[in-house]
mmCIF file of C-alpha atoms in Angstrom:
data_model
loop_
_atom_site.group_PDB
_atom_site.id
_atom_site.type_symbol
_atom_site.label_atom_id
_atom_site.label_comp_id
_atom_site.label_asym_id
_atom_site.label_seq_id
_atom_site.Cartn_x
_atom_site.Cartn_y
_atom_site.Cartn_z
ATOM 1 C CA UNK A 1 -3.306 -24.898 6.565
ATOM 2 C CA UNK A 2 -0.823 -24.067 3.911
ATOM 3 C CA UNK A 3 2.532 -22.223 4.503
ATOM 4 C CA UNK A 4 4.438 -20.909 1.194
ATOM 5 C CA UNK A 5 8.586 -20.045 1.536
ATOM 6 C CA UNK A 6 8.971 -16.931 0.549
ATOM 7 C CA UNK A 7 12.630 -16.825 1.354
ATOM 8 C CA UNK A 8 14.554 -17.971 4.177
ATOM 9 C CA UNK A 9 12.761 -15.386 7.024
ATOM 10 C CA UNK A 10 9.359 -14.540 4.899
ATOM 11 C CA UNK A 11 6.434 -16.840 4.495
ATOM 12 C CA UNK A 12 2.706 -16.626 3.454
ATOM 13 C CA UNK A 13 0.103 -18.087 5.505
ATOM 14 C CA UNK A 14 -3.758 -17.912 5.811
ATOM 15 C CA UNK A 15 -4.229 -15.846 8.227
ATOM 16 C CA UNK A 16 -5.629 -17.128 12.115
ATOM 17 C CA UNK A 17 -7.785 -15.671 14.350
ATOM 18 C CA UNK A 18 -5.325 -15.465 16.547
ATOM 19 C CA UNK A 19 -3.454 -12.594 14.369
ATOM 20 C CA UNK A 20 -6.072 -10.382 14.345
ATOM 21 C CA UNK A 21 -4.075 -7.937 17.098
ATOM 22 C CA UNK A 22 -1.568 -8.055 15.063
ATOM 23 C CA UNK A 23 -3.096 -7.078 12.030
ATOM 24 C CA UNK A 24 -4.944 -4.384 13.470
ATOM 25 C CA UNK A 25 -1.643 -3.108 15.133
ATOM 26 C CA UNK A 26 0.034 -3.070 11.354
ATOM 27 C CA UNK A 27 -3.158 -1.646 9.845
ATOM 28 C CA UNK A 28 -3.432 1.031 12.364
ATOM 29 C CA UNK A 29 0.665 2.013 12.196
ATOM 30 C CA UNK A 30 0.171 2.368 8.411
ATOM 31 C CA UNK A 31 -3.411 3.988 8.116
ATOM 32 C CA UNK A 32 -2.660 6.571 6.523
ATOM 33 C CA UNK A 33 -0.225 5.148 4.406
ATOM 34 C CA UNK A 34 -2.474 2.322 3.036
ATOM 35 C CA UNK A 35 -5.294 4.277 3.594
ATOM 36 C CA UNK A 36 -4.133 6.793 0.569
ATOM 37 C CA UNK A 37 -4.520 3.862 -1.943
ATOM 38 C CA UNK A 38 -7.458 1.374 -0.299
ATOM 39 C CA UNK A 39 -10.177 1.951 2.057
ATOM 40 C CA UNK A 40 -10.045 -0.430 4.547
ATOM 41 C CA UNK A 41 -7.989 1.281 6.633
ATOM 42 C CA UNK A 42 -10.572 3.163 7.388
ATOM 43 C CA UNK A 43 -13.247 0.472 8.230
ATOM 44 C CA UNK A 44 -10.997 -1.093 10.373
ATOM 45 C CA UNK A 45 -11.543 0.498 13.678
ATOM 46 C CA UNK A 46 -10.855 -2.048 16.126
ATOM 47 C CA UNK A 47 -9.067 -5.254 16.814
ATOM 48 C CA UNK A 48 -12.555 -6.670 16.491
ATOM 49 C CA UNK A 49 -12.848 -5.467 12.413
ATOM 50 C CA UNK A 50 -9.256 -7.274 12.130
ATOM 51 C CA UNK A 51 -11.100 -10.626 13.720
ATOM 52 C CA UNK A 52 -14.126 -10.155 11.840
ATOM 53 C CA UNK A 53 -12.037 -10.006 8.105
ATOM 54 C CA UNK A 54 -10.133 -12.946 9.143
ATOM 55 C CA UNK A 55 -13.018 -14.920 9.788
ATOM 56 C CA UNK A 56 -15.054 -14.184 6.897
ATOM 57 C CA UNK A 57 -11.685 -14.843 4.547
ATOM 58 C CA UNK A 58 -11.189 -18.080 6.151
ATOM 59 C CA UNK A 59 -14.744 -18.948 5.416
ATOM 60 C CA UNK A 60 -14.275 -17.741 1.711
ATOM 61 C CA UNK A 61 -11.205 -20.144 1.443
ATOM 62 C CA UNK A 62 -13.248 -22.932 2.845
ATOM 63 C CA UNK A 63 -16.023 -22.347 -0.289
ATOM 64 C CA UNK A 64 -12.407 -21.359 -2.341
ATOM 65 C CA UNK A 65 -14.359 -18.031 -3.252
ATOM 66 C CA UNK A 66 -10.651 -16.127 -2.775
ATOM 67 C CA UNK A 67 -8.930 -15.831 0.409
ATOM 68 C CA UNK A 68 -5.841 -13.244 1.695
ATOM 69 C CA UNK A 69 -2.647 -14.551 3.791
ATOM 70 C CA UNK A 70 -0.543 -12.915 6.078
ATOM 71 C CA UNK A 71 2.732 -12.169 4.778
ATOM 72 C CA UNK A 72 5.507 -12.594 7.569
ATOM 73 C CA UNK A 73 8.906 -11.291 8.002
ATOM 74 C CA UNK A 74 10.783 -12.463 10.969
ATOM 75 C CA UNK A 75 8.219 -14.048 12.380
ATOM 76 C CA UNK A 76 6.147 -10.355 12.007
ATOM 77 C CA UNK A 77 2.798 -9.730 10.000
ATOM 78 C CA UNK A 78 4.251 -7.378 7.504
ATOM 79 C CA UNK A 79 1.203 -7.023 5.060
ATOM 80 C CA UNK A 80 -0.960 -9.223 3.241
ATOM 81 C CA UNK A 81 -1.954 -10.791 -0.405
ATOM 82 C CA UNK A 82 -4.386 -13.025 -1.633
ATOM 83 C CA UNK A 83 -6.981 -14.014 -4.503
ATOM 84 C CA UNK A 84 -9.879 -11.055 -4.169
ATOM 85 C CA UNK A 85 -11.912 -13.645 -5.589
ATOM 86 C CA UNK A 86 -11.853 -17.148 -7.619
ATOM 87 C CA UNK A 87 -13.630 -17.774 -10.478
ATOM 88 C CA UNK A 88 -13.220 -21.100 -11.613
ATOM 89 C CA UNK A 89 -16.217 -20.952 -14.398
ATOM 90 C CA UNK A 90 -13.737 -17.845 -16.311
ATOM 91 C CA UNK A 91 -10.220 -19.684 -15.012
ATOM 92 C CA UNK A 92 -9.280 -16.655 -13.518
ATOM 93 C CA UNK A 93 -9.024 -14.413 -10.091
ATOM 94 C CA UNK A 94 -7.588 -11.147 -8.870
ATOM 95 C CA UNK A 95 -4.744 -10.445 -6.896
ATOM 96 C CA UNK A 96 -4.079 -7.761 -4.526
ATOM 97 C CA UNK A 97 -1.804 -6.863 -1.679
ATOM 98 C CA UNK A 98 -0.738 -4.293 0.585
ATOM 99 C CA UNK A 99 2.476 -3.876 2.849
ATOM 100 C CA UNK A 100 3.323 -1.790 5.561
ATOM 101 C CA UNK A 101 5.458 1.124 4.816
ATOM 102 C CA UNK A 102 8.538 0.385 6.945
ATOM 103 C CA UNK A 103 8.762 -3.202 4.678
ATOM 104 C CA UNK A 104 8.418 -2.018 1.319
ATOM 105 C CA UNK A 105 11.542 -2.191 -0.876
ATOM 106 C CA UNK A 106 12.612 -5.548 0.179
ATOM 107 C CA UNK A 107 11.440 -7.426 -2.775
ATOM 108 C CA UNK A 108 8.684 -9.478 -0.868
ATOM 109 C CA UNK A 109 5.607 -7.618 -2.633
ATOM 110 C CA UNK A 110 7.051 -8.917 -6.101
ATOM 111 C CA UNK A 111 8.325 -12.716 -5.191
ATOM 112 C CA UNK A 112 4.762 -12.895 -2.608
ATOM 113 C CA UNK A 113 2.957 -12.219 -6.073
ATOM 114 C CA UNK A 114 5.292 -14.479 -8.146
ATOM 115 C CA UNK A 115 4.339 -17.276 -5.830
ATOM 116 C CA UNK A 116 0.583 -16.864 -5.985
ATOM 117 C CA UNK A 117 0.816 -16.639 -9.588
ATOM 118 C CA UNK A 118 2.778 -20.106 -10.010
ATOM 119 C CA UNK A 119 -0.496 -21.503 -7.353
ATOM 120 C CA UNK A 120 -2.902 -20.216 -9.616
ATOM 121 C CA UNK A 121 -1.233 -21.494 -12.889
ATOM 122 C CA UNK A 122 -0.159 -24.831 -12.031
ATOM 123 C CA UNK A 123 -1.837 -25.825 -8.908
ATOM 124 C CA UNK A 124 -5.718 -24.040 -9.514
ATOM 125 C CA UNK A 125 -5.261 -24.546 -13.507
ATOM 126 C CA UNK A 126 -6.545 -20.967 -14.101
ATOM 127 C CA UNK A 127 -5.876 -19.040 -17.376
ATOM 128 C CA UNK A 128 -5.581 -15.377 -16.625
ATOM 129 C CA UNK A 129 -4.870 -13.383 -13.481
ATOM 130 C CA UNK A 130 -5.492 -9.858 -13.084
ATOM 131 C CA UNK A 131 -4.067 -7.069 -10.537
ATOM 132 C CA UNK A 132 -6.448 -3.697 -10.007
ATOM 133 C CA UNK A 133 -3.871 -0.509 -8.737
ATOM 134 C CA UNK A 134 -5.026 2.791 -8.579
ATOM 135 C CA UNK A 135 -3.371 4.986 -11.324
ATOM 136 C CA UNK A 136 -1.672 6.736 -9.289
ATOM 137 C CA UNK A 137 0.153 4.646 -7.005
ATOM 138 C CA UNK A 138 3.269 4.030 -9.193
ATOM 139 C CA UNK A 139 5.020 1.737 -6.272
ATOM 140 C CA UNK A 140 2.122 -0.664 -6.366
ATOM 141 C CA UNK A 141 2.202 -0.452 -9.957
ATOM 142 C CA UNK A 142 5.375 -1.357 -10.234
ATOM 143 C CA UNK A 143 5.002 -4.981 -9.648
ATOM 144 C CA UNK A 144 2.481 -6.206 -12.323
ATOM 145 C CA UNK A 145 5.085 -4.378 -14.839
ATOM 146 C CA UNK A 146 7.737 -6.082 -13.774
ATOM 147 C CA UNK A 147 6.388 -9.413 -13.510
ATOM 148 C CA UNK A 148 5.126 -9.071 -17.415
ATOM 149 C CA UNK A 149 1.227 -7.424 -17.060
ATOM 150 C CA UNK A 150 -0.346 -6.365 -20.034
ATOM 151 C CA UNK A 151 -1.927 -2.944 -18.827
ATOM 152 C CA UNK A 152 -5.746 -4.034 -20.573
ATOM 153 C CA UNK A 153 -7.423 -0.740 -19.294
ATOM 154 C CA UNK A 154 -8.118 2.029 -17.257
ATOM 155 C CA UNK A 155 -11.135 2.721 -15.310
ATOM 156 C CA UNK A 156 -11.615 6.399 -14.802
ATOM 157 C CA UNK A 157 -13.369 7.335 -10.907
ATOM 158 C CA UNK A 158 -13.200 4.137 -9.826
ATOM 159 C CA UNK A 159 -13.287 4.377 -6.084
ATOM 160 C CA UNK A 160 -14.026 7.158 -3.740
ATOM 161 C CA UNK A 161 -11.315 7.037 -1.221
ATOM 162 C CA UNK A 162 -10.865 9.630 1.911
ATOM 163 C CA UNK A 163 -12.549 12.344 -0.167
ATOM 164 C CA UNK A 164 -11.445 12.160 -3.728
ATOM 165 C CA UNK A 165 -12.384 9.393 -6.881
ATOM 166 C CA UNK A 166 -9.027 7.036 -7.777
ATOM 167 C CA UNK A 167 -8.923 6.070 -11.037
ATOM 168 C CA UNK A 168 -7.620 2.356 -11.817
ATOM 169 C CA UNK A 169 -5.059 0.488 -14.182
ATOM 170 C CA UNK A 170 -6.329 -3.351 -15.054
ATOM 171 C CA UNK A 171 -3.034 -5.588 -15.590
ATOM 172 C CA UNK A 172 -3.677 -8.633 -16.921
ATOM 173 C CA UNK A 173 -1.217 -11.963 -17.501
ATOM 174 C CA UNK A 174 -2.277 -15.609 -19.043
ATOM 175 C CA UNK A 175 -0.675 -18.308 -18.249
ATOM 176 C CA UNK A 176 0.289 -19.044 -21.559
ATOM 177 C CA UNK A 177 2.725 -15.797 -20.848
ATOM 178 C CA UNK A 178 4.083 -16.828 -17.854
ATOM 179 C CA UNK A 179 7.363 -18.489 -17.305
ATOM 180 C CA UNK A 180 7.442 -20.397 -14.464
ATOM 181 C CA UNK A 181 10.259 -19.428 -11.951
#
C-alpha cells in the first residue's frame, strides 16, 4: 500500500478494513455536518456500511477504477479523499473529499488535494481533473478556487439530499495549468 506525507503529523493512506470503526465513529460524529452537503452519511448506518465501502474501494483500486484514502491527523482518521473514478480512455478523474468538522481550517483539505493532483499529473499521466461541490457549500468550494479551477458549469437540481435538490459547480484544471508544487 501507498502512504503520501502530507506534513509532518498528516498522511493519506488507502484505507484498511481494519478502520472501518473508525470511520464509522467520524462519519457518525459529523452526520449531520457532512450529511448537509453528501448523502452518505445517511447510508451509513453501521460499522458494517463503513466495512462494506472500504472493501468495495479497495477492490476499485485493485481494477484502478478510482479509490478514496483515509486522511490522518495524529495518527486519527480525520476525513477522506480520493479519485471518484479513473478514466484512463478521457485522461481524466474526479476528486472529492470530505473532513470532519472539528479538522477543517487546518489547511489539510487544500495540500490533501494538491497532492492527488501532482499523482494524477505526473504519476497517472492524466490531462484534466475535475472537482463536483454543491453550489452552496462555499467552504468546500473554496479549495478548487484556490488551487486554480476553472468553474466549467453548473448543474441545476443535481442531487436530492435530506429533502431538498443541491445544485452543483463543475471545476475543472489541465495539467497543462498546473504548476507543480
Amino acid at each position: 500500500m501507498f502512504k503520501y506525507e502530507i506534513d509532518d503529523s498528516s498522511f493519506l493512506s488507502l484505507l484498511e478494513i481494519k478502520d472501518a470503526q473508525q470511520l464509522y465513529d467520524l462519519i457518525n460524529r459529523n452526520r449531520d455536518h457532512i450529511g448537509k452537503w453528501l448523502n452518505f452519511p445517511n447510508i451509513t448506518l453501521r460499522p458494517e456500511d463503513s466495512k462494506t465501502f472500504i472493501e468495495r474501494t479497495r477492490l476499485r483500486y485493485a481494477k484502478e477504477e478510482g479509490y478514496w484514502l483515509g486522511i490522518w491527523s495524529r495518527d486519527k482518521l480525520v476525513g477522506s479523499i480520493g479519485y471518484v473514478y479513473l478514466d484512463q480512455d478521457n485522461k481524466k478523474t474526479e476528486i472529492g473529499y470530505w473532513l470532519g468538522k472539528e479538522y477543517e481550517g487546518k489547511g489539510l483539505i487544500t495540500k490533501s488535494v494538491k497532492l492527488l493532483i501532482n499523482h494524477a499529473f505526473l504519476e497517472l499521466k492524466l490531462n484534466k481533473i475535475e472537482i463536483g461541490v454543491a453550489t452552496a457549500n462555499t467552504k468546500s468550494r473554496a479549495i478548487p478556487e484556490k488551487l486554480g479551477f476553472k468553474p466549467e458549469g453548473e448543474l441545476r437540481d443535481y442531487e436530492y439530499i435530506n429533502g431538498r435538490f443541491l445544485d452543483r459547480i463543475i471545476y475543472g484544471l489541465r495539467a497543462d495549468e498546473w504548476r507543480t508544487e
